[in-house]
mmCIF file of N, CA and C in Angstrom:
data_model
loop_
_atom_site.group_PDB
_atom_site.id
_atom_site.type_symbol
_atom_site.label_atom_id
_atom_site.label_comp_id
_atom_site.label_asym_id
_atom_site.label_seq_id
_atom_site.Cartn_x
_atom_site.Cartn_y
_atom_site.Cartn_z
ATOM 1 N N MET A 13 2.807 16.012 -14.318
ATOM 2 C CA MET A 13 1.769 15.165 -13.742
ATOM 3 C C MET A 13 1.739 13.845 -14.506
ATOM 4 N N SER A 14 1.680 12.750 -13.786
ATOM 5 C CA SER A 14 1.630 11.444 -14.432
ATOM 6 C C SER A 14 0.242 11.216 -15.030
ATOM 7 N N PRO A 15 0.152 10.330 -16.032
ATOM 8 C CA PRO A 15 -1.150 10.081 -16.653
ATOM 9 C C PRO A 15 -2.133 9.477 -15.652
ATOM 10 N N ALA A 16 -3.398 9.739 -15.902
ATOM 11 C CA ALA A 16 -4.440 9.221 -15.010
ATOM 12 C C ALA A 16 -4.501 7.703 -15.090
ATOM 13 N N ARG A 17 -4.772 7.101 -13.967
ATOM 14 C CA ARG A 17 -5.007 5.661 -13.904
ATOM 15 C C ARG A 17 -6.507 5.418 -14.031
ATOM 16 N N ARG A 18 -6.853 4.236 -14.474
ATOM 17 C CA ARG A 18 -8.265 3.848 -14.492
ATOM 18 C C ARG A 18 -8.665 3.444 -13.081
ATOM 19 N N VAL A 19 -9.838 3.842 -12.672
ATOM 20 C CA VAL A 19 -10.381 3.397 -11.388
ATOM 21 C C VAL A 19 -11.334 2.243 -11.703
ATOM 22 N N VAL A 20 -11.023 1.058 -11.166
ATOM 23 C CA VAL A 20 -11.778 -0.158 -11.451
ATOM 24 C C VAL A 20 -12.355 -0.695 -10.146
ATOM 25 N N TRP A 21 -13.649 -0.954 -10.153
ATOM 26 C CA TRP A 21 -14.321 -1.526 -8.989
ATOM 27 C C TRP A 21 -14.334 -3.048 -9.124
ATOM 28 N N LEU A 22 -13.697 -3.740 -8.201
ATOM 29 C CA LEU A 22 -13.713 -5.192 -8.210
ATOM 30 C C LEU A 22 -15.064 -5.698 -7.699
ATOM 31 N N PRO A 23 -15.442 -6.928 -8.062
ATOM 32 C CA PRO A 23 -16.776 -7.432 -7.701
ATOM 33 C C PRO A 23 -17.114 -7.349 -6.211
ATOM 34 N N LEU A 24 -16.163 -7.658 -5.336
ATOM 35 C CA LEU A 24 -16.448 -7.585 -3.899
ATOM 36 C C LEU A 24 -16.819 -6.164 -3.488
ATOM 37 N N ALA A 25 -16.128 -5.177 -4.019
ATOM 38 C CA ALA A 25 -16.421 -3.785 -3.677
ATOM 39 C C ALA A 25 -17.819 -3.388 -4.143
ATOM 40 N N VAL A 26 -18.186 -3.808 -5.350
ATOM 41 C CA VAL A 26 -19.530 -3.516 -5.872
ATOM 42 C C VAL A 26 -20.576 -4.199 -5.002
ATOM 43 N N GLN A 27 -20.304 -5.435 -4.620
ATOM 44 C CA GLN A 27 -21.228 -6.172 -3.754
ATOM 45 C C GLN A 27 -21.406 -5.468 -2.416
ATOM 46 N N ARG A 28 -20.309 -5.019 -1.832
ATOM 47 C CA ARG A 28 -20.385 -4.343 -0.527
ATOM 48 C C ARG A 28 -21.168 -3.037 -0.629
ATOM 49 N N VAL A 29 -20.926 -2.249 -1.682
ATOM 50 C CA VAL A 29 -21.673 -0.994 -1.857
ATOM 51 C C VAL A 29 -23.162 -1.302 -1.992
ATOM 52 N N THR A 30 -23.486 -2.333 -2.745
ATOM 53 C CA THR A 30 -24.890 -2.726 -2.923
ATOM 54 C C THR A 30 -25.513 -3.119 -1.591
ATOM 55 N N GLN A 31 -24.809 -3.938 -0.806
ATOM 56 C CA GLN A 31 -25.332 -4.380 0.489
ATOM 57 C C GLN A 31 -25.551 -3.206 1.437
ATOM 58 N N ILE A 32 -24.586 -2.321 1.492
ATOM 59 C CA ILE A 32 -24.691 -1.171 2.391
ATOM 60 C C ILE A 32 -25.846 -0.271 1.960
ATOM 61 N N ALA A 33 -25.948 -0.030 0.658
ATOM 62 C CA ALA A 33 -27.035 0.816 0.145
ATOM 63 C C ALA A 33 -28.398 0.193 0.438
ATOM 64 N N GLN A 34 -28.518 -1.121 0.301
ATOM 65 C CA GLN A 34 -29.782 -1.787 0.619
ATOM 66 C C GLN A 34 -30.129 -1.624 2.089
ATOM 67 N N HIS A 35 -29.128 -1.706 2.940
ATOM 68 C CA HIS A 35 -29.357 -1.520 4.382
ATOM 69 C C HIS A 35 -29.845 -0.094 4.662
ATOM 70 N N ILE A 36 -29.185 0.890 4.077
ATOM 71 C CA ILE A 36 -29.592 2.290 4.277
ATOM 72 C C ILE A 36 -30.998 2.513 3.724
ATOM 73 N N ALA A 37 -31.310 1.896 2.578
ATOM 74 C CA ALA A 37 -32.585 2.122 1.896
ATOM 75 C C ALA A 37 -33.793 1.609 2.670
ATOM 76 N N ARG A 38 -33.566 0.718 3.615
ATOM 77 C CA ARG A 38 -34.696 0.220 4.410
ATOM 78 C C ARG A 38 -35.448 1.365 5.074
ATOM 79 N N ASP A 39 -34.687 2.333 5.566
ATOM 80 C CA ASP A 39 -35.301 3.463 6.258
ATOM 81 C C ASP A 39 -35.289 4.741 5.435
ATOM 82 N N ARG A 40 -34.291 4.861 4.537
ATOM 83 C CA ARG A 40 -34.128 6.131 3.819
ATOM 84 C C ARG A 40 -33.672 5.874 2.374
ATOM 85 N N PRO A 41 -34.601 5.557 1.473
ATOM 86 C CA PRO A 41 -34.234 5.228 0.096
ATOM 87 C C PRO A 41 -33.457 6.336 -0.628
ATOM 88 N N ARG A 42 -33.865 7.561 -0.461
ATOM 89 C CA ARG A 42 -33.167 8.656 -1.141
ATOM 90 C C ARG A 42 -31.753 8.809 -0.589
ATOM 91 N N ALA A 43 -31.579 8.656 0.706
ATOM 92 C CA ALA A 43 -30.247 8.744 1.313
ATOM 93 C C ALA A 43 -29.338 7.641 0.775
ATOM 94 N N ALA A 44 -29.896 6.457 0.547
ATOM 95 C CA ALA A 44 -29.097 5.350 0.010
ATOM 96 C C ALA A 44 -28.580 5.686 -1.378
ATOM 97 N N SER A 45 -29.434 6.223 -2.218
ATOM 98 C CA SER A 45 -29.028 6.609 -3.573
ATOM 99 C C SER A 45 -27.949 7.688 -3.531
ATOM 100 N N ASN A 46 -28.149 8.668 -2.674
ATOM 101 C CA ASN A 46 -27.144 9.731 -2.527
ATOM 102 C C ASN A 46 -25.827 9.174 -2.012
ATOM 103 N N TRP A 47 -25.896 8.244 -1.077
ATOM 104 C CA TRP A 47 -24.680 7.646 -0.514
ATOM 105 C C TRP A 47 -23.869 6.949 -1.601
ATOM 106 N N VAL A 48 -24.537 6.186 -2.460
ATOM 107 C CA VAL A 48 -23.837 5.493 -3.545
ATOM 108 C C VAL A 48 -23.148 6.506 -4.458
ATOM 109 N N ASP A 49 -23.878 7.567 -4.845
ATOM 110 C CA ASP A 49 -23.278 8.606 -5.699
ATOM 111 C C ASP A 49 -22.045 9.211 -5.026
ATOM 112 N N GLU A 50 -22.147 9.464 -3.731
ATOM 113 C CA GLU A 50 -21.038 10.081 -2.995
ATOM 114 C C GLU A 50 -19.834 9.144 -2.887
ATOM 115 N N VAL A 51 -20.082 7.847 -2.736
ATOM 116 C CA VAL A 51 -18.979 6.878 -2.664
ATOM 117 C C VAL A 51 -18.212 6.872 -3.983
ATOM 118 N N PHE A 52 -18.936 6.826 -5.100
ATOM 119 C CA PHE A 52 -18.266 6.840 -6.402
ATOM 120 C C PHE A 52 -17.523 8.156 -6.612
ATOM 121 N N ALA A 53 -18.100 9.261 -6.166
ATOM 122 C CA ALA A 53 -17.417 10.558 -6.288
ATOM 123 C C ALA A 53 -16.163 10.605 -5.410
ATOM 124 N N ALA A 54 -16.200 9.939 -4.255
ATOM 125 C CA ALA A 54 -15.063 9.966 -3.330
ATOM 126 C C ALA A 54 -13.829 9.294 -3.918
ATOM 127 N N VAL A 55 -14.019 8.313 -4.801
ATOM 128 C CA VAL A 55 -12.860 7.621 -5.372
ATOM 129 C C VAL A 55 -12.397 8.224 -6.692
ATOM 130 N N ALA A 56 -13.193 9.083 -7.310
ATOM 131 C CA ALA A 56 -12.820 9.664 -8.607
ATOM 132 C C ALA A 56 -11.448 10.350 -8.583
ATOM 133 N N PRO A 57 -11.109 11.124 -7.554
ATOM 134 C CA PRO A 57 -9.790 11.774 -7.536
ATOM 135 C C PRO A 57 -8.611 10.800 -7.520
ATOM 136 N N LEU A 58 -8.851 9.544 -7.150
ATOM 137 C CA LEU A 58 -7.763 8.573 -7.097
ATOM 138 C C LEU A 58 -7.147 8.318 -8.474
ATOM 139 N N ALA A 59 -7.875 8.591 -9.529
ATOM 140 C CA ALA A 59 -7.328 8.423 -10.883
ATOM 141 C C ALA A 59 -6.093 9.299 -11.074
ATOM 142 N N HIS A 60 -6.104 10.484 -10.485
ATOM 143 C CA HIS A 60 -4.982 11.418 -10.610
ATOM 144 C C HIS A 60 -4.088 11.448 -9.370
ATOM 145 N N PHE A 61 -4.647 11.084 -8.222
ATOM 146 C CA PHE A 61 -3.909 11.160 -6.958
ATOM 147 C C PHE A 61 -4.043 9.842 -6.196
ATOM 148 N N PRO A 62 -3.502 8.753 -6.751
ATOM 149 C CA PRO A 62 -3.711 7.442 -6.123
ATOM 150 C C PRO A 62 -3.074 7.285 -4.751
ATOM 151 N N ASP A 63 -2.065 8.070 -4.453
ATOM 152 C CA ASP A 63 -1.415 7.953 -3.144
ATOM 153 C C ASP A 63 -2.014 8.889 -2.102
ATOM 154 N N SER A 64 -3.146 9.502 -2.437
ATOM 155 C CA SER A 64 -3.742 10.462 -1.500
ATOM 156 C C SER A 64 -4.371 9.793 -0.283
ATOM 157 N N GLY A 65 -4.773 8.542 -0.406
ATOM 158 C CA GLY A 65 -5.309 7.826 0.747
ATOM 159 C C GLY A 65 -4.187 7.354 1.651
ATOM 160 N N ARG A 66 -4.553 6.985 2.872
ATOM 161 C CA ARG A 66 -3.526 6.500 3.799
ATOM 162 C C ARG A 66 -3.304 5.009 3.584
ATOM 163 N N VAL A 67 -2.146 4.536 3.983
ATOM 164 C CA VAL A 67 -1.851 3.104 3.957
ATOM 165 C C VAL A 67 -2.767 2.438 4.984
ATOM 166 N N VAL A 68 -3.363 1.315 4.609
ATOM 167 C CA VAL A 68 -4.258 0.592 5.526
ATOM 168 C C VAL A 68 -3.399 0.056 6.678
ATOM 169 N N PRO A 69 -3.650 0.514 7.903
ATOM 170 C CA PRO A 69 -2.773 0.180 9.030
ATOM 171 C C PRO A 69 -2.586 -1.319 9.262
ATOM 172 N N GLU A 70 -3.662 -2.094 9.182
ATOM 173 C CA GLU A 70 -3.535 -3.510 9.495
ATOM 174 C C GLU A 70 -2.889 -4.324 8.377
ATOM 175 N N VAL A 71 -2.681 -3.713 7.219
ATOM 176 C CA VAL A 71 -2.007 -4.394 6.112
ATOM 177 C C VAL A 71 -0.557 -3.933 6.034
ATOM 178 N N GLY A 72 -0.341 -2.623 6.149
ATOM 179 C CA GLY A 72 1.016 -2.083 6.183
ATOM 180 C C GLY A 72 1.773 -2.164 4.868
ATOM 181 N N ARG A 73 1.072 -2.251 3.767
ATOM 182 C CA ARG A 73 1.716 -2.277 2.455
ATOM 183 C C ARG A 73 1.395 -0.985 1.730
ATOM 184 N N ASP A 74 2.414 -0.359 1.159
ATOM 185 C CA ASP A 74 2.249 0.959 0.551
ATOM 186 C C ASP A 74 1.207 0.991 -0.556
ATOM 187 N N GLU A 75 1.012 -0.109 -1.258
ATOM 188 C CA GLU A 75 0.068 -0.099 -2.381
ATOM 189 C C GLU A 75 -1.379 -0.336 -1.954
ATOM 190 N N ILE A 76 -1.608 -0.751 -0.710
ATOM 191 C CA ILE A 76 -2.975 -0.957 -0.203
ATOM 192 C C ILE A 76 -3.333 0.253 0.653
ATOM 193 N N ARG A 77 -4.283 1.029 0.165
ATOM 194 C CA ARG A 77 -4.614 2.311 0.790
ATOM 195 C C ARG A 77 -6.116 2.417 1.016
ATOM 196 N N GLU A 78 -6.493 3.487 1.701
ATOM 197 C CA GLU A 78 -7.912 3.715 1.941
ATOM 198 C C GLU A 78 -8.228 5.192 1.997
ATOM 199 N N VAL A 79 -9.439 5.499 1.572
ATOM 200 C CA VAL A 79 -10.015 6.819 1.773
ATOM 201 C C VAL A 79 -11.306 6.583 2.550
ATOM 202 N N PHE A 80 -11.785 7.612 3.174
ATOM 203 C CA PHE A 80 -12.982 7.494 3.988
ATOM 204 C C PHE A 80 -14.126 8.274 3.366
ATOM 205 N N HIS A 81 -15.304 7.706 3.502
ATOM 206 C CA HIS A 81 -16.533 8.426 3.167
ATOM 207 C C HIS A 81 -17.461 8.223 4.360
ATOM 208 N N GLY A 82 -17.646 9.277 5.122
ATOM 209 C CA GLY A 82 -18.435 9.155 6.343
ATOM 210 C C GLY A 82 -17.790 8.123 7.251
ATOM 211 N N GLU A 83 -18.570 7.138 7.660
ATOM 212 C CA GLU A 83 -18.074 6.083 8.552
ATOM 213 C C GLU A 83 -17.473 4.909 7.794
ATOM 214 N N TYR A 84 -17.376 5.005 6.488
ATOM 215 C CA TYR A 84 -16.949 3.867 5.678
ATOM 216 C C TYR A 84 -15.543 4.038 5.116
ATOM 217 N N ARG A 85 -14.833 2.924 5.103
ATOM 218 C CA ARG A 85 -13.480 2.852 4.550
ATOM 219 C C ARG A 85 -13.596 2.288 3.132
ATOM 220 N N ILE A 86 -13.024 2.982 2.189
ATOM 221 C CA ILE A 86 -12.970 2.501 0.810
ATOM 222 C C ILE A 86 -11.521 2.069 0.591
ATOM 223 N N ILE A 87 -11.318 0.773 0.500
ATOM 224 C CA ILE A 87 -9.972 0.212 0.469
ATOM 225 C C ILE A 87 -9.615 -0.131 -0.973
ATOM 226 N N TYR A 88 -8.424 0.289 -1.383
ATOM 227 C CA TYR A 88 -8.027 0.120 -2.780
ATOM 228 C C TYR A 88 -6.555 -0.246 -2.897
ATOM 229 N N LYS A 89 -6.210 -0.728 -4.086
ATOM 230 C CA LYS A 89 -4.833 -1.105 -4.390
ATOM 231 C C LYS A 89 -4.336 -0.249 -5.547
ATOM 232 N N VAL A 90 -3.183 0.385 -5.351
ATOM 233 C CA VAL A 90 -2.570 1.189 -6.400
ATOM 234 C C VAL A 90 -1.725 0.270 -7.269
ATOM 235 N N GLU A 91 -2.038 0.240 -8.544
ATOM 236 C CA GLU A 91 -1.296 -0.558 -9.513
ATOM 237 C C GLU A 91 -0.715 0.371 -10.574
ATOM 238 N N ALA A 92 0.110 -0.159 -11.456
ATOM 239 C CA ALA A 92 0.819 0.664 -12.445
ATOM 240 C C ALA A 92 -0.131 1.482 -13.317
ATOM 241 N N ARG A 93 -1.213 0.881 -13.774
ATOM 242 C CA ARG A 93 -2.100 1.588 -14.706
ATOM 243 C C ARG A 93 -3.522 1.773 -14.188
ATOM 244 N N ARG A 94 -3.764 1.275 -12.994
ATOM 245 C CA ARG A 94 -5.126 1.394 -12.483
ATOM 246 C C ARG A 94 -5.119 1.491 -10.968
ATOM 247 N N VAL A 95 -6.257 1.902 -10.449
ATOM 248 C CA VAL A 95 -6.552 1.866 -9.019
ATOM 249 C C VAL A 95 -7.710 0.889 -8.881
ATOM 250 N N ALA A 96 -7.476 -0.200 -8.175
ATOM 251 C CA ALA A 96 -8.487 -1.238 -8.005
ATOM 252 C C ALA A 96 -9.177 -1.052 -6.659
ATOM 253 N N ILE A 97 -10.467 -0.767 -6.692
ATOM 254 C CA ILE A 97 -11.240 -0.644 -5.455
ATOM 255 C C ILE A 97 -11.529 -2.065 -4.978
ATOM 256 N N LEU A 98 -10.994 -2.414 -3.805
ATOM 257 C CA LEU A 98 -11.063 -3.785 -3.296
ATOM 258 C C LEU A 98 -12.330 -4.067 -2.507
ATOM 259 N N THR A 99 -12.671 -3.146 -1.600
ATOM 260 C CA THR A 99 -13.838 -3.362 -0.746
ATOM 261 C C THR A 99 -14.237 -2.048 -0.096
ATOM 262 N N VAL A 100 -15.414 -2.060 0.489
ATOM 263 C CA VAL A 100 -15.913 -0.936 1.289
ATOM 264 C C VAL A 100 -16.358 -1.544 2.604
ATOM 265 N N ARG A 101 -15.873 -0.981 3.696
ATOM 266 C CA ARG A 101 -16.141 -1.522 5.034
ATOM 267 C C ARG A 101 -16.546 -0.409 5.984
ATOM 268 N N HIS A 102 -17.316 -0.788 6.982
ATOM 269 C CA HIS A 102 -17.605 0.173 8.042
ATOM 270 C C HIS A 102 -16.296 0.465 8.756
ATOM 271 N N GLY A 103 -16.099 1.671 9.206
ATOM 272 C CA GLY A 103 -14.852 2.091 9.824
ATOM 273 C C GLY A 103 -14.435 1.294 11.035
ATOM 274 N N ARG A 104 -15.369 0.658 11.718
ATOM 275 C CA ARG A 104 -15.024 -0.125 12.912
ATOM 276 C C ARG A 104 -14.554 -1.530 12.572
ATOM 277 N N ARG A 105 -14.702 -1.940 11.321
ATOM 278 C CA ARG A 105 -14.286 -3.299 10.942
ATOM 279 C C ARG A 105 -12.854 -3.272 10.438
ATOM 280 N N ARG A 106 -12.067 -4.200 10.915
ATOM 281 C CA ARG A 106 -10.698 -4.348 10.417
ATOM 282 C C ARG A 106 -10.747 -5.234 9.182
ATOM 283 N N SER A 107 -9.767 -5.093 8.327
ATOM 284 C CA SER A 107 -9.780 -5.795 7.047
ATOM 285 C C SER A 107 -8.829 -6.968 7.001
ATOM 286 N N ARG A 108 -9.236 -7.984 6.270
ATOM 287 C CA ARG A 108 -8.343 -9.063 5.849
ATOM 288 C C ARG A 108 -8.290 -8.963 4.336
ATOM 289 N N LEU A 109 -7.116 -8.725 3.799
ATOM 290 C CA LEU A 109 -6.982 -8.537 2.361
ATOM 291 C C LEU A 109 -5.923 -9.455 1.784
ATOM 292 N N GLU A 110 -6.133 -9.855 0.558
ATOM 293 C CA GLU A 110 -5.152 -10.564 -0.245
ATOM 294 C C GLU A 110 -4.432 -11.684 0.495
ATOM 295 N N GLY A 111 -5.198 -12.643 0.950
ATOM 296 C CA GLY A 111 -4.603 -13.837 1.517
ATOM 297 C C GLY A 111 -4.037 -13.706 2.911
ATOM 298 N N GLU A 112 -4.331 -12.613 3.589
ATOM 299 C CA GLU A 112 -3.856 -12.514 4.967
ATOM 300 C C GLU A 112 -4.500 -13.626 5.783
ATOM 301 N N PRO A 113 -3.776 -14.172 6.736
ATOM 302 C CA PRO A 113 -4.382 -15.211 7.574
ATOM 303 C C PRO A 113 -5.491 -14.611 8.428
ATOM 304 N N PRO A 114 -6.501 -15.406 8.754
ATOM 305 C CA PRO A 114 -7.570 -14.892 9.607
ATOM 306 C C PRO A 114 -7.036 -14.596 10.997
ATOM 307 N N PRO A 115 -7.689 -13.681 11.694
ATOM 308 C CA PRO A 115 -7.253 -13.433 13.071
ATOM 309 C C PRO A 115 -7.404 -14.709 13.882
ATOM 310 N N GLU A 116 -6.550 -14.837 14.870
ATOM 311 C CA GLU A 116 -6.607 -16.041 15.695
ATOM 312 C C GLU A 116 -7.917 -16.072 16.466
ATOM 313 N N ALA A 117 -8.481 -17.265 16.543
ATOM 314 C CA ALA A 117 -9.718 -17.429 17.302
ATOM 315 C C ALA A 117 -9.413 -17.278 18.773
ATOM 316 N N PRO A 118 -10.324 -16.722 19.531
ATOM 317 C CA PRO A 118 -10.072 -16.628 20.963
ATOM 318 C C PRO A 118 -9.945 -18.019 21.569
ATOM 319 N N ALA A 119 -9.108 -18.115 22.540
ATOM 320 C CA ALA A 119 -8.900 -19.400 23.205
ATOM 321 C C ALA A 119 -10.181 -19.819 23.916
ATOM 322 N N GLU A 120 -10.446 -21.089 23.844
ATOM 323 C CA GLU A 120 -11.646 -21.586 24.510
ATOM 324 C C GLU A 120 -11.442 -21.554 26.011
ATOM 325 N N LYS A 121 -12.500 -21.206 26.695
ATOM 326 C CA LYS A 121 -12.447 -21.204 28.154
ATOM 327 C C LYS A 121 -12.622 -22.634 28.655
ATOM 328 N N PRO A 122 -11.866 -22.997 29.672
ATOM 329 C CA PRO A 122 -12.043 -24.357 30.217
ATOM 330 C C PRO A 122 -13.433 -24.457 30.864
ATOM 331 N N PRO A 123 -14.012 -25.660 30.856
ATOM 332 C CA PRO A 123 -15.330 -25.813 31.463
ATOM 333 C C PRO A 123 -15.281 -25.487 32.954
ATOM 334 N N GLN A 124 -16.309 -24.855 33.417
ATOM 335 C CA GLN A 124 -16.401 -24.482 34.838
ATOM 336 C C GLN A 124 -17.152 -25.583 35.586
ATOM 337 N N ASN A 125 -16.578 -26.085 36.635
ATOM 338 C CA ASN A 125 -17.219 -27.141 37.420
ATOM 339 C C ASN A 125 -17.776 -26.597 38.688
#
């Protein structure tokens, strides 16, 4: 077995967890606290099994992976000595990571006369 990697939460990921927890806490404060604990527990195994998550489909790079917690995607990058948690997103949102170009804007409709 290879040595454990450090699991590091990048600032954006911490910010997203905070925002999501605040949203949940509006109606269910205890559920929000439990959700945060569960999110951190969901990534703990990545220290020993960093390739256990799937490759993020819209990125298609082997080192950018995700695990799911409920409806949320926890997106991370596997590095030589660490697993960097990049962001947490609702499952219906697609990701733009590491300098990917933004999706093309929809074409403007011509004015109707």
